[in-house]
Amino acid sequence: IGKTIEIVGLRQDGSEFPVELSLAQWKAKDGVVFTAILRDITEHRQAEDALLASEARYRLLFTEMLDGFALHDILCDEKGQPVDYRFVQVNPAFERLTGLAAQDVVGKTVSEVLPDTEPRWIETYGQVALTGQPIQFEDYSQALDRTYWVTAFSPQHGQFAVIFEDITARVRAEAIRQRAEEALRASEKNALALAREKSDLLKEVTH
């Protein structure tokens, strides 16, 4: 009495459905009166099941995605300028791509975790968190000695989330290729200059 419980109802076609039962009692002149209120909560239960399924899919995506993900709170000074940010949530790929364990970063600021972080990272993320404008960019983190391709967006004012991939190997390979091409061009240029000098020398000898 005075509580709400969930029971199973039976429709005319024999199918079952969830029912919310509320029982109450009060004293009347003729004695105690009991009331029962029944409410079909099928739609409510279906909505709950859909939400649970959605959360399960999100957790699966969050834990299995190959790209790193992290949610942060931006921290500002008394003038409203971004000066730091705090890690709120990270996925397993974040740990793999940064070498930082979730237990060592969540709840802490970047200045605590990576005190050598370049100010431009905080400035860039601060703009995203405070303006709501998403951004994509490539940048090198000196603190982690890695290059990342980053997509940053703001799920709500004062927060920013990032999805990123480590492109260090690709960037280094491209740098090596460019240096090799430059060396080849320089070698070809030197060879051409040497051939011209040899040709000019032969002309002088024959004349």
GROMACS .gro file of N, CA and C in nm, residues 20-189:
model
  510
   20GLU      N    1   0.184  -0.070  -1.467
   20GLU     CA    2   0.224  -0.006  -1.342
   20GLU      C    3   0.103  -0.002  -1.250
   21LEU      N    4   0.116  -0.058  -1.131
   21LEU     CA    5   0.006  -0.067  -1.035
   21LEU      C    6   0.036   0.019  -0.914
   22SER      N    7  -0.058   0.110  -0.885
   22SER     CA    8  -0.044   0.197  -0.768
   22SER      C    9  -0.161   0.168  -0.674
   23LEU      N   10  -0.131   0.135  -0.548
   23LEU     CA   11  -0.233   0.106  -0.448
   23LEU      C   12  -0.232   0.213  -0.340
   24ALA      N   13  -0.349   0.251  -0.298
   24ALA     CA   14  -0.360   0.352  -0.191
   24ALA      C   15  -0.480   0.319  -0.104
   25GLN      N   16  -0.479   0.372   0.017
   25GLN     CA   17  -0.592   0.354   0.108
   25GLN      C   18  -0.611   0.481   0.191
   26TRP      N   19  -0.733   0.504   0.229
   26TRP     CA   20  -0.761   0.614   0.322
   26TRP      C   21  -0.887   0.580   0.401
   27LYS      N   22  -0.902   0.645   0.511
   27LYS     CA   23  -1.015   0.619   0.599
   27LYS      C   24  -1.135   0.703   0.556
   28ALA      N   25  -1.250   0.638   0.551
   28ALA     CA   26  -1.376   0.706   0.521
   28ALA      C   27  -1.472   0.682   0.637
   29LYS      N   28  -1.590   0.743   0.631
   29LYS     CA   29  -1.689   0.729   0.738
   29LYS      C   30  -1.730   0.583   0.755
   30ASP      N   31  -1.736   0.515   0.642
   30ASP     CA   32  -1.783   0.377   0.646
   30ASP      C   33  -1.671   0.276   0.663
   31GLY      N   34  -1.548   0.323   0.677
   31GLY     CA   35  -1.435   0.231   0.694
   31GLY      C   36  -1.316   0.272   0.609
   32VAL      N   37  -1.236   0.177   0.575
   32VAL     CA   38  -1.115   0.202   0.497
   32VAL      C   39  -1.145   0.177   0.350
   33VAL      N   40  -1.102   0.271   0.265
   33VAL     CA   41  -1.123   0.260   0.121
   33VAL      C   42  -0.988   0.232   0.053
   34PHE      N   43  -0.989   0.137  -0.035
   34PHE     CA   44  -0.870   0.102  -0.112
   34PHE      C   45  -0.892   0.139  -0.259
   35THR      N   46  -0.789   0.192  -0.321
   35THR     CA   47  -0.797   0.223  -0.465
   35THR      C   48  -0.676   0.162  -0.535
   36ALA      N   49  -0.698   0.127  -0.660
   36ALA     CA   50  -0.589   0.073  -0.742
   36ALA      C   51  -0.592   0.144  -0.877
   37ILE      N   52  -0.477   0.192  -0.918
   37ILE     CA   53  -0.464   0.260  -1.047
   37ILE      C   54  -0.370   0.178  -1.133
   38LEU      N   55  -0.419   0.140  -1.250
   38LEU     CA   56  -0.340   0.062  -1.345
   38LEU      C   57  -0.304   0.149  -1.464
   39ARG      N   58  -0.178   0.141  -1.506
   39ARG     CA   59  -0.134   0.221  -1.621
   39ARG      C   60  -0.050   0.135  -1.714
   40ASP      N   61  -0.088   0.132  -1.840
   40ASP     CA   62  -0.013   0.059  -1.941
   40ASP      C   63   0.117   0.135  -1.969
   41ILE      N   64   0.230   0.072  -1.940
   41ILE     CA   65   0.359   0.140  -1.957
   41ILE      C   66   0.439   0.077  -2.072
   42THR      N   67   0.367   0.020  -2.169
   42THR     CA   68   0.434  -0.043  -2.283
   42THR      C   69   0.525   0.055  -2.355
   43GLU      N   70   0.472   0.174  -2.388
   43GLU     CA   71   0.552   0.272  -2.462
   43GLU      C   72   0.672   0.318  -2.379
   44HIS      N   73   0.648   0.335  -2.249
   44HIS     CA   74   0.757   0.376  -2.160
   44HIS      C   75   0.867   0.270  -2.156
   45ARG      N   76   0.829   0.144  -2.147
   45ARG     CA   77   0.926   0.036  -2.144
   45ARG      C   78   1.000   0.026  -2.277
   46GLN      N   79   0.927   0.042  -2.388
   46GLN     CA   80   0.991   0.038  -2.519
   46GLN      C   81   1.093   0.151  -2.533
   47ALA      N   82   1.060   0.269  -2.481
   47ALA     CA   83   1.153   0.382  -2.486
   47ALA      C   84   1.276   0.353  -2.402
   48GLU      N   85   1.255   0.291  -2.284
   48GLU     CA   86   1.369   0.255  -2.199
   48GLU      C   87   1.458   0.153  -2.269
   49ASP      N   88   1.396   0.052  -2.332
   49ASP     CA   89   1.473  -0.050  -2.401
   49ASP      C   90   1.551   0.010  -2.518
   50ALA      N   91   1.489   0.103  -2.590
   50ALA     CA   92   1.556   0.168  -2.702
   50ALA      C   93   1.675   0.250  -2.652
   51LEU      N   94   1.656   0.316  -2.539
   51LEU     CA   95   1.765   0.397  -2.481
   51LEU      C   96   1.881   0.308  -2.438
   52LEU      N   97   1.849   0.195  -2.374
   52LEU     CA   98   1.953   0.102  -2.331
   52LEU      C   99   2.029   0.046  -2.450
   53ALA      N  100   1.955   0.014  -2.557
   53ALA     CA  101   2.019  -0.038  -2.678
   53ALA      C  102   2.110   0.067  -2.740
   54SER      N  103   2.062   0.192  -2.741
   54SER     CA  104   2.141   0.302  -2.795
   54SER      C  105   2.268   0.323  -2.714
   55GLU      N  106   2.255   0.318  -2.581
   55GLU     CA  107   2.372   0.333  -2.494
   55GLU      C  108   2.471   0.220  -2.514
   56ALA      N  109   2.419   0.099  -2.536
   56ALA     CA  110   2.507  -0.016  -2.559
   56ALA      C  111   2.584   0.001  -2.689
   57ARG      N  112   2.514   0.051  -2.794
   57ARG     CA  113   2.582   0.073  -2.921
   57ARG      C  114   2.688   0.182  -2.906
   58TYR      N  115   2.655   0.287  -2.829
   58TYR     CA  116   2.751   0.396  -2.807
   58TYR      C  117   2.874   0.344  -2.733
   59ARG      N  118   2.852   0.263  -2.628
   59ARG     CA  119   2.966   0.209  -2.553
   59ARG      C  120   3.053   0.122  -2.641
   60LEU      N  121   2.990   0.042  -2.729
   60LEU     CA  122   3.065  -0.043  -2.819
   60LEU      C  123   3.149   0.041  -2.915
   61LEU      N  124   3.085   0.145  -2.972
   61LEU     CA  125   3.157   0.235  -3.063
   61LEU      C  126   3.270   0.305  -2.990
   62PHE      N  127   3.241   0.351  -2.869
   62PHE     CA  128   3.339   0.426  -2.789
   62PHE      C  129   3.462   0.341  -2.758
   63THR      N  130   3.439   0.215  -2.725
   63THR     CA  131   3.550   0.130  -2.683
   63THR      C  132   3.622   0.065  -2.801
   64GLU      N  133   3.553   0.046  -2.913
   64GLU     CA  134   3.612  -0.027  -3.025
   64GLU      C  135   3.663   0.062  -3.138
   65MET      N  136   3.628   0.190  -3.139
   65MET     CA  137   3.670   0.277  -3.249
   65MET      C  138   3.823   0.288  -3.252
   66LEU      N  139   3.877   0.296  -3.373
   66LEU     CA  140   4.021   0.301  -3.391
   66LEU      C  141   4.078   0.439  -3.362
   67ASP      N  142   4.000   0.543  -3.386
   67ASP     CA  143   4.046   0.679  -3.359
   67ASP      C  144   4.036   0.710  -3.210
   68GLY      N  145   4.126   0.796  -3.164
   68GLY     CA  146   4.120   0.839  -3.026
   68GLY      C  147   4.007   0.937  -3.004
   69PHE      N  148   3.948   0.934  -2.886
   69PHE     CA  149   3.840   1.027  -2.850
   69PHE      C  150   3.865   1.076  -2.709
   70ALA      N  151   3.839   1.205  -2.688
   70ALA     CA  152   3.851   1.261  -2.553
   70ALA      C  153   3.755   1.379  -2.539
   71LEU      N  154   3.693   1.388  -2.423
   71LEU     CA  155   3.603   1.498  -2.389
   71LEU      C  156   3.669   1.581  -2.280
   72HIS      N  157   3.661   1.714  -2.292
   72HIS     CA  158   3.730   1.802  -2.198
   72HIS      C  159   3.642   1.920  -2.157
   73ASP      N  160   3.675   1.974  -2.041
   73ASP     CA  161   3.622   2.104  -1.996
   73ASP      C  162   3.730   2.208  -2.017
   74ILE      N  163   3.695   2.321  -2.080
   74ILE     CA  164   3.792   2.428  -2.096
   74ILE      C  165   3.796   2.512  -1.969
   75LEU      N  166   3.913   2.554  -1.929
   75LEU     CA  167   3.930   2.634  -1.807
   75LEU      C  168   3.981   2.773  -1.847
   76CYS      N  169   3.915   2.878  -1.796
   76CYS     CA  170   3.948   3.015  -1.833
   76CYS      C  171   3.994   3.094  -1.711
   77ASP      N  172   4.067   3.203  -1.737
   77ASP     CA  173   4.109   3.291  -1.628
   77ASP      C  174   3.997   3.391  -1.598
   78GLU      N  175   4.024   3.487  -1.510
   78GLU     CA  176   3.921   3.582  -1.469
   78GLU      C  177   3.875   3.672  -1.584
   79LYS      N  178   3.954   3.677  -1.690
   79LYS     CA  179   3.917   3.758  -1.807
   79LYS      C  180   3.843   3.676  -1.913
   80GLY      N  181   3.822   3.549  -1.883
   80GLY     CA  182   3.752   3.463  -1.977
   80GLY      C  183   3.840   3.404  -2.085
   81GLN      N  184   3.972   3.413  -2.068
   81GLN     CA  185   4.065   3.359  -2.166
   81GLN      C  186   4.102   3.214  -2.132
   82PRO      N  187   4.100   3.125  -2.230
   82PRO     CA  188   4.136   2.985  -2.203
   82PRO      C  189   4.281   2.973  -2.157
   83VAL      N  190   4.300   2.904  -2.047
   83VAL     CA  191   4.436   2.888  -1.993
   83VAL      C  192   4.470   2.742  -1.966
   84ASP      N  193   4.372   2.653  -1.972
   84ASP     CA  194   4.397   2.513  -1.942
   84ASP      C  195   4.273   2.434  -1.981
   85TYR      N  196   4.281   2.303  -1.977
   85TYR     CA  197   4.161   2.221  -1.994
   85TYR      C  198   4.175   2.093  -1.914
   86ARG      N  199   4.058   2.038  -1.877
   86ARG     CA  200   4.054   1.919  -1.792
   86ARG      C  201   3.999   1.801  -1.871
   87PHE      N  202   4.063   1.685  -1.857
   87PHE     CA  203   4.016   1.563  -1.921
   87PHE      C  204   3.892   1.510  -1.847
   88VAL      N  205   3.785   1.487  -1.922
   88VAL     CA  206   3.661   1.436  -1.863
   88VAL      C  207   3.641   1.287  -1.895
   89GLN      N  208   3.670   1.250  -2.018
   89GLN     CA  209   3.648   1.112  -2.060
   89GLN      C  210   3.739   1.081  -2.179
   90VAL      N  211   3.796   0.961  -2.181
   90VAL     CA  212   3.880   0.918  -2.293
   90VAL      C  213   3.846   0.773  -2.326
   91ASN      N  214   3.872   0.735  -2.451
   91ASN     CA  215   3.845   0.597  -2.489
   91ASN      C  216   3.976   0.517  -2.495
   92PRO      N  217   3.968   0.386  -2.511
   92PRO     CA  218   4.091   0.304  -2.514
   92PRO      C  219   4.188   0.345  -2.625
   93ALA      N  220   4.133   0.388  -2.741
   93ALA     CA  221   4.222   0.429  -2.850
   93ALA      C  222   4.302   0.553  -2.811
   94PHE      N  223   4.246   0.640  -2.727
   94PHE     CA  224   4.320   0.756  -2.677
   94PHE      C  225   4.446   0.709  -2.605
   95GLU      N  226   4.431   0.608  -2.522
   95GLU     CA  227   4.546   0.556  -2.447
   95GLU      C  228   4.652   0.500  -2.541
   96ARG      N  229   4.605   0.429  -2.642
   96ARG     CA  230   4.699   0.366  -2.736
   96ARG      C  231   4.771   0.471  -2.821
   97LEU      N  232   4.701   0.575  -2.862
   97LEU     CA  233   4.759   0.674  -2.954
   97LEU      C  234   4.840   0.783  -2.884
   98THR      N  235   4.825   0.794  -2.753
   98THR     CA  236   4.900   0.896  -2.679
   98THR      C  237   5.002   0.836  -2.582
   99GLY      N  238   4.979   0.709  -2.544
   99GLY     CA  239   5.065   0.649  -2.443
   99GLY      C  240   5.028   0.690  -2.303
  100LEU      N  241   4.912   0.756  -2.287
  100LEU     CA  242   4.866   0.803  -2.156
  100LEU      C  243   4.751   0.715  -2.108
  101ALA      N  244   4.756   0.668  -1.985
  101ALA     CA  245   4.651   0.584  -1.928
  101ALA      C  246   4.534   0.669  -1.881
  102ALA      N  247   4.413   0.620  -1.901
  102ALA     CA  248   4.293   0.694  -1.861
  102ALA      C  249   4.296   0.730  -1.713
  103GLN      N  250   4.340   0.637  -1.631
  103GLN     CA  251   4.341   0.660  -1.486
  103GLN      C  252   4.438   0.772  -1.446
  104ASP      N  253   4.532   0.803  -1.537
  104ASP     CA  254   4.631   0.906  -1.507
  104ASP      C  255   4.591   1.043  -1.560
  105VAL      N  256   4.484   1.049  -1.643
  105VAL     CA  257   4.449   1.177  -1.703
  105VAL      C  258   4.309   1.227  -1.666
  106VAL      N  259   4.213   1.135  -1.656
  106VAL     CA  260   4.075   1.177  -1.630
  106VAL      C  261   4.065   1.250  -1.497
  107GLY      N  262   4.006   1.368  -1.501
  107GLY     CA  263   3.993   1.451  -1.381
  107GLY      C  264   4.108   1.546  -1.361
  108LYS      N  265   4.212   1.532  -1.443
  108LYS     CA  266   4.328   1.619  -1.431
  108LYS      C  267   4.334   1.716  -1.548
  109THR      N  268   4.414   1.822  -1.532
  109THR     CA  269   4.430   1.921  -1.639
  109THR      C  270   4.549   1.883  -1.726
  110VAL      N  271   4.550   1.940  -1.847
  110VAL     CA  272   4.660   1.911  -1.938
  110VAL      C  273   4.791   1.966  -1.883
  111SER      N  274   4.784   2.075  -1.808
  111SER     CA  275   4.907   2.131  -1.749
  111SER      C  276   4.964   2.039  -1.641
  112GLU      N  277   4.878   1.958  -1.581
  112GLU     CA  278   4.925   1.861  -1.483
  112GLU      C  279   4.980   1.736  -1.552
  113VAL      N  280   4.910   1.692  -1.656
  113VAL     CA  281   4.949   1.569  -1.725
  113VAL      C  282   5.067   1.592  -1.820
  114LEU      N  283   5.058   1.701  -1.897
  114LEU     CA  284   5.161   1.734  -1.995
  114LEU      C  285   5.202   1.880  -1.977
  115PRO      N  286   5.283   1.909  -1.878
  115PRO     CA  287   5.319   2.048  -1.848
  115PRO      C  288   5.391   2.120  -1.962
  116ASP      N  289   5.447   2.045  -2.058
  116ASP     CA  290   5.518   2.108  -2.170
  116ASP      C  291   5.428   2.129  -2.292
  117THR      N  292   5.297   2.112  -2.273
  117THR     CA  293   5.204   2.133  -2.384
  117THR      C  294   5.215   2.275  -2.439
  118GLU      N  295   5.224   2.286  -2.570
  118GLU     CA  296   5.235   2.417  -2.633
  118GLU      C  297   5.105   2.495  -2.615
  119PRO      N  298   5.114   2.626  -2.586
  119PRO     CA  299   4.995   2.709  -2.562
  119PRO      C  300   4.895   2.709  -2.678
  120ARG      N  301   4.943   2.687  -2.801
  120ARG     CA  302   4.852   2.693  -2.916
  120ARG      C  303   4.743   2.586  -2.909
  121TRP      N  304   4.773   2.472  -2.845
  121TRP     CA  305   4.671   2.368  -2.832
  121TRP      C  306   4.556   2.418  -2.745
  122ILE      N  307   4.589   2.482  -2.634
  122ILE     CA  308   4.486   2.535  -2.544
  122ILE      C  309   4.409   2.648  -2.612
  123GLU      N  310   4.479   2.734  -2.684
  123GLU     CA  311   4.413   2.844  -2.754
  123GLU      C  312   4.316   2.792  -2.860
  124THR      N  313   4.360   2.694  -2.937
  124THR     CA  314   4.275   2.638  -3.042
  124THR      C  315   4.152   2.571  -2.984
  125TYR      N  316   4.172   2.488  -2.884
  125TYR     CA  317   4.059   2.418  -2.823
  125TYR      C  318   3.967   2.515  -2.748
  126GLY      N  319   4.025   2.620  -2.692
  126GLY     CA  320   3.945   2.720  -2.623
  126GLY      C  321   3.848   2.788  -2.718
  127GLN      N  322   3.893   2.819  -2.839
  127GLN     CA  323   3.806   2.881  -2.938
  127GLN      C  324   3.690   2.788  -2.974
  128VAL      N  325   3.719   2.660  -2.986
  128VAL     CA  326   3.614   2.563  -3.018
  128VAL      C  327   3.512   2.556  -2.905
  129ALA      N  328   3.560   2.546  -2.781
  129ALA     CA  329   3.472   2.530  -2.665
  129ALA      C  330   3.386   2.654  -2.640
  130LEU      N  331   3.440   2.773  -2.669
  130LEU     CA  332   3.369   2.897  -2.637
  130LEU      C  333   3.285   2.951  -2.752
  131THR      N  334   3.321   2.916  -2.876
  131THR     CA  335   3.245   2.966  -2.991
  131THR      C  336   3.153   2.860  -3.051
  132GLY      N  337   3.183   2.733  -3.025
  132GLY     CA  338   3.102   2.626  -3.082
  132GLY      C  339   3.139   2.592  -3.225
  133GLN      N  340   3.243   2.657  -3.279
  133GLN     CA  341   3.283   2.633  -3.417
  133GLN      C  342   3.378   2.513  -3.423
  134PRO      N  343   3.342   2.409  -3.499
  134PRO     CA  344   3.430   2.292  -3.510
  134PRO      C  345   3.552   2.325  -3.596
  135ILE      N  346   3.655   2.243  -3.586
  135ILE     CA  347   3.778   2.267  -3.661
  135ILE      C  348   3.848   2.135  -3.687
  136GLN      N  349   3.919   2.128  -3.798
  136GLN     CA  350   4.005   2.014  -3.830
  136GLN      C  351   4.144   2.068  -3.860
  137PHE      N  352   4.245   2.000  -3.812
  137PHE     CA  353   4.381   2.046  -3.835
  137PHE      C  354   4.482   1.935  -3.810
  138GLU      N  355   4.602   1.958  -3.863
  138GLU     CA  356   4.716   1.869  -3.838
  138GLU      C  357   4.818   1.947  -3.757
  139ASP      N  358   4.872   1.884  -3.652
  139ASP     CA  359   4.972   1.954  -3.572
  139ASP      C  360   5.061   1.853  -3.500
  140TYR      N  361   5.179   1.902  -3.466
  140TYR     CA  362   5.278   1.821  -3.395
  140TYR      C  363   5.275   1.855  -3.247
  141SER      N  364   5.269   1.753  -3.163
  141SER     CA  365   5.273   1.772  -3.018
  141SER      C  366   5.415   1.743  -2.970
  142GLN      N  367   5.481   1.848  -2.927
  142GLN     CA  368   5.617   1.830  -2.876
  142GLN      C  369   5.616   1.748  -2.747
  143ALA      N  370   5.512   1.766  -2.667
  143ALA     CA  371   5.503   1.694  -2.539
  143ALA      C  372   5.493   1.543  -2.559
  144LEU      N  373   5.428   1.501  -2.669
  144LEU     CA  374   5.412   1.359  -2.696
  144LEU      C  375   5.502   1.311  -2.810
  145ASP      N  376   5.568   1.405  -2.878
  145ASP     CA  377   5.655   1.374  -2.992
  145ASP      C  378   5.578   1.295  -3.099
  146ARG      N  379   5.456   1.341  -3.126
  146ARG     CA  380   5.373   1.277  -3.227
  146ARG      C  381   5.295   1.383  -3.305
  147THR      N  382   5.261   1.348  -3.428
  147THR     CA  383   5.181   1.437  -3.512
  147THR      C  384   5.041   1.378  -3.524
  148TYR      N  385   4.939   1.462  -3.509
  148TYR     CA  386   4.801   1.415  -3.510
  148TYR      C  387   4.717   1.490  -3.613
  149TRP      N  388   4.619   1.418  -3.666
  149TRP     CA  389   4.513   1.480  -3.744
  149TRP      C  390   4.392   1.486  -3.650
  150VAL      N  391   4.342   1.606  -3.626
  150VAL     CA  392   4.243   1.627  -3.519
  150VAL      C  393   4.115   1.688  -3.573
  151THR      N  394   4.004   1.636  -3.527
  151THR     CA  395   3.873   1.699  -3.546
  151THR      C  396   3.823   1.738  -3.407
  152ALA      N  397   3.797   1.866  -3.387
  152ALA     CA  398   3.752   1.915  -3.256
  152ALA      C  399   3.616   1.983  -3.272
  153PHE      N  400   3.526   1.957  -3.177
  153PHE     CA  401   3.393   2.018  -3.179
  153PHE      C  402   3.345   2.038  -3.035
  154SER      N  403   3.240   2.116  -3.020
  154SER     CA  404   3.190   2.148  -2.886
  154SER      C  405   3.051   2.088  -2.865
  155PRO      N  406   3.037   1.986  -2.780
  155PRO     CA  407   2.905   1.928  -2.752
  155PRO      C  408   2.817   2.022  -2.670
  156GLN      N  409   2.879   2.110  -2.593
  156GLN     CA  410   2.806   2.214  -2.520
  156GLN      C  411   2.905   2.323  -2.480
  157HIS      N  412   2.850   2.441  -2.451
  157HIS     CA  413   2.937   2.555  -2.423
  157HIS      C  414   3.031   2.525  -2.306
  158GLY      N  415   3.159   2.554  -2.328
  158GLY     CA  416   3.258   2.531  -2.224
  158GLY      C  417   3.323   2.395  -2.230
  159GLN      N  418   3.280   2.313  -2.325
  159GLN     CA  419   3.340   2.181  -2.343
  159GLN      C  420   3.387   2.164  -2.487
  160PHE      N  421   3.483   2.076  -2.507
  160PHE     CA  422   3.521   2.038  -2.643
  160PHE      C  423   3.558   1.891  -2.643
  161ALA      N  424   3.531   1.828  -2.756
  161ALA     CA  425   3.566   1.688  -2.775
  161ALA      C  426   3.656   1.679  -2.896
  162VAL      N  427   3.745   1.583  -2.894
  162VAL     CA  428   3.834   1.562  -3.008
  162VAL      C  429   3.830   1.417  -3.052
  163ILE      N  430   3.835   1.398  -3.184
  163ILE     CA  431   3.855   1.267  -3.245
  163ILE      C  432   3.983   1.281  -3.326
  164PHE      N  433   4.078   1.193  -3.303
  164PHE     CA  434   4.208   1.214  -3.366
  164PHE      C  435   4.274   1.083  -3.406
  165GLU      N  436   4.368   1.094  -3.500
  165GLU     CA  437   4.448   0.980  -3.540
  165GLU      C  438   4.595   1.020  -3.540
  166ASP      N  439   4.679   0.925  -3.511
  166ASP     CA  440   4.823   0.946  -3.508
  166ASP      C  441   4.877   0.929  -3.650
  167ILE      N  442   4.928   1.037  -3.710
  167ILE     CA  443   4.980   1.031  -3.846
  167ILE      C  444   5.132   1.051  -3.847
  168THR      N  445   5.195   1.026  -3.733
  168THR     CA  446   5.338   1.048  -3.721
  168THR      C  447   5.417   0.971  -3.826
  169ALA      N  448   5.390   0.842  -3.842
  169ALA     CA  449   5.465   0.759  -3.937
  169ALA      C  450   5.449   0.812  -4.078
  170ARG      N  451   5.327   0.852  -4.112
  170ARG     CA  452   5.301   0.901  -4.247
  170ARG      C  453   5.375   1.033  -4.272
  171VAL      N  454   5.372   1.121  -4.172
  171VAL     CA  455   5.440   1.251  -4.186
  171VAL      C  456   5.590   1.232  -4.197
  172ARG      N  457   5.646   1.143  -4.116
  172ARG     CA  458   5.790   1.118  -4.122
  172ARG      C  459   5.830   1.054  -4.254
  173ALA      N  460   5.746   0.962  -4.304
  173ALA     CA  461   5.775   0.899  -4.432
  173ALA      C  462   5.771   1.003  -4.544
  174GLU      N  463   5.676   1.094  -4.538
  174GLU     CA  464   5.666   1.199  -4.639
  174GLU      C  465   5.788   1.291  -4.632
  175ALA      N  466   5.834   1.322  -4.511
  175ALA     CA  467   5.951   1.407  -4.495
  175ALA      C  468   6.075   1.338  -4.554
  176ILE      N  469   6.089   1.207  -4.532
  176ILE     CA  470   6.202   1.133  -4.587
  176ILE      C  471   6.194   1.133  -4.740
  177ARG      N  472   6.074   1.114  -4.794
  177ARG     CA  473   6.057   1.113  -4.940
  177ARG      C  474   6.095   1.248  -5.000
  178GLN      N  475   6.052   1.356  -4.934
  178GLN     CA  476   6.084   1.489  -4.984
  178GLN      C  477   6.234   1.515  -4.980
  179ARG      N  478   6.299   1.473  -4.872
  179ARG     CA  479   6.444   1.492  -4.864
  179ARG      C  480   6.516   1.411  -4.972
  180ALA      N  481   6.465   1.291  -4.999
  180ALA     CA  482   6.526   1.207  -5.102
  180ALA      C  483   6.509   1.272  -5.239
  181GLU      N  484   6.391   1.327  -5.265
  181GLU     CA  485   6.367   1.393  -5.393
  181GLU      C  486   6.455   1.517  -5.407
  182GLU      N  487   6.470   1.592  -5.299
  182GLU     CA  488   6.555   1.710  -5.303
  182GLU      C  489   6.701   1.671  -5.327
  183ALA      N  490   6.744   1.562  -5.263
  183ALA     CA  491   6.882   1.515  -5.284
  183ALA      C  492   6.901   1.469  -5.427
  184LEU      N  493   6.798   1.402  -5.483
  184LEU     CA  494   6.807   1.354  -5.621
  184LEU      C  495   6.814   1.471  -5.718
  185ARG      N  496   6.730   1.571  -5.693
  185ARG     CA  497   6.733   1.689  -5.781
  185ARG      C  498   6.868   1.760  -5.773
  186ALA      N  499   6.922   1.770  -5.652
  186ALA     CA  500   7.052   1.834  -5.635
  186ALA      C  501   7.160   1.754  -5.706
  187SER      N  502   7.152   1.620  -5.698
  187SER     CA  503   7.250   1.534  -5.764
  187SER      C  504   7.241   1.548  -5.915
  188GLU      N  505   7.117   1.551  -5.967
  188GLU     CA  506   7.098   1.569  -6.111
  188GLU      C  507   7.150   1.704  -6.156
  189LYS      N  508   7.126   1.806  -6.075
  189LYS     CA  509   7.173   1.939  -6.108
  189LYS      C  510   7.325   1.944  -6.111
   0.00000   0.00000   0.00000
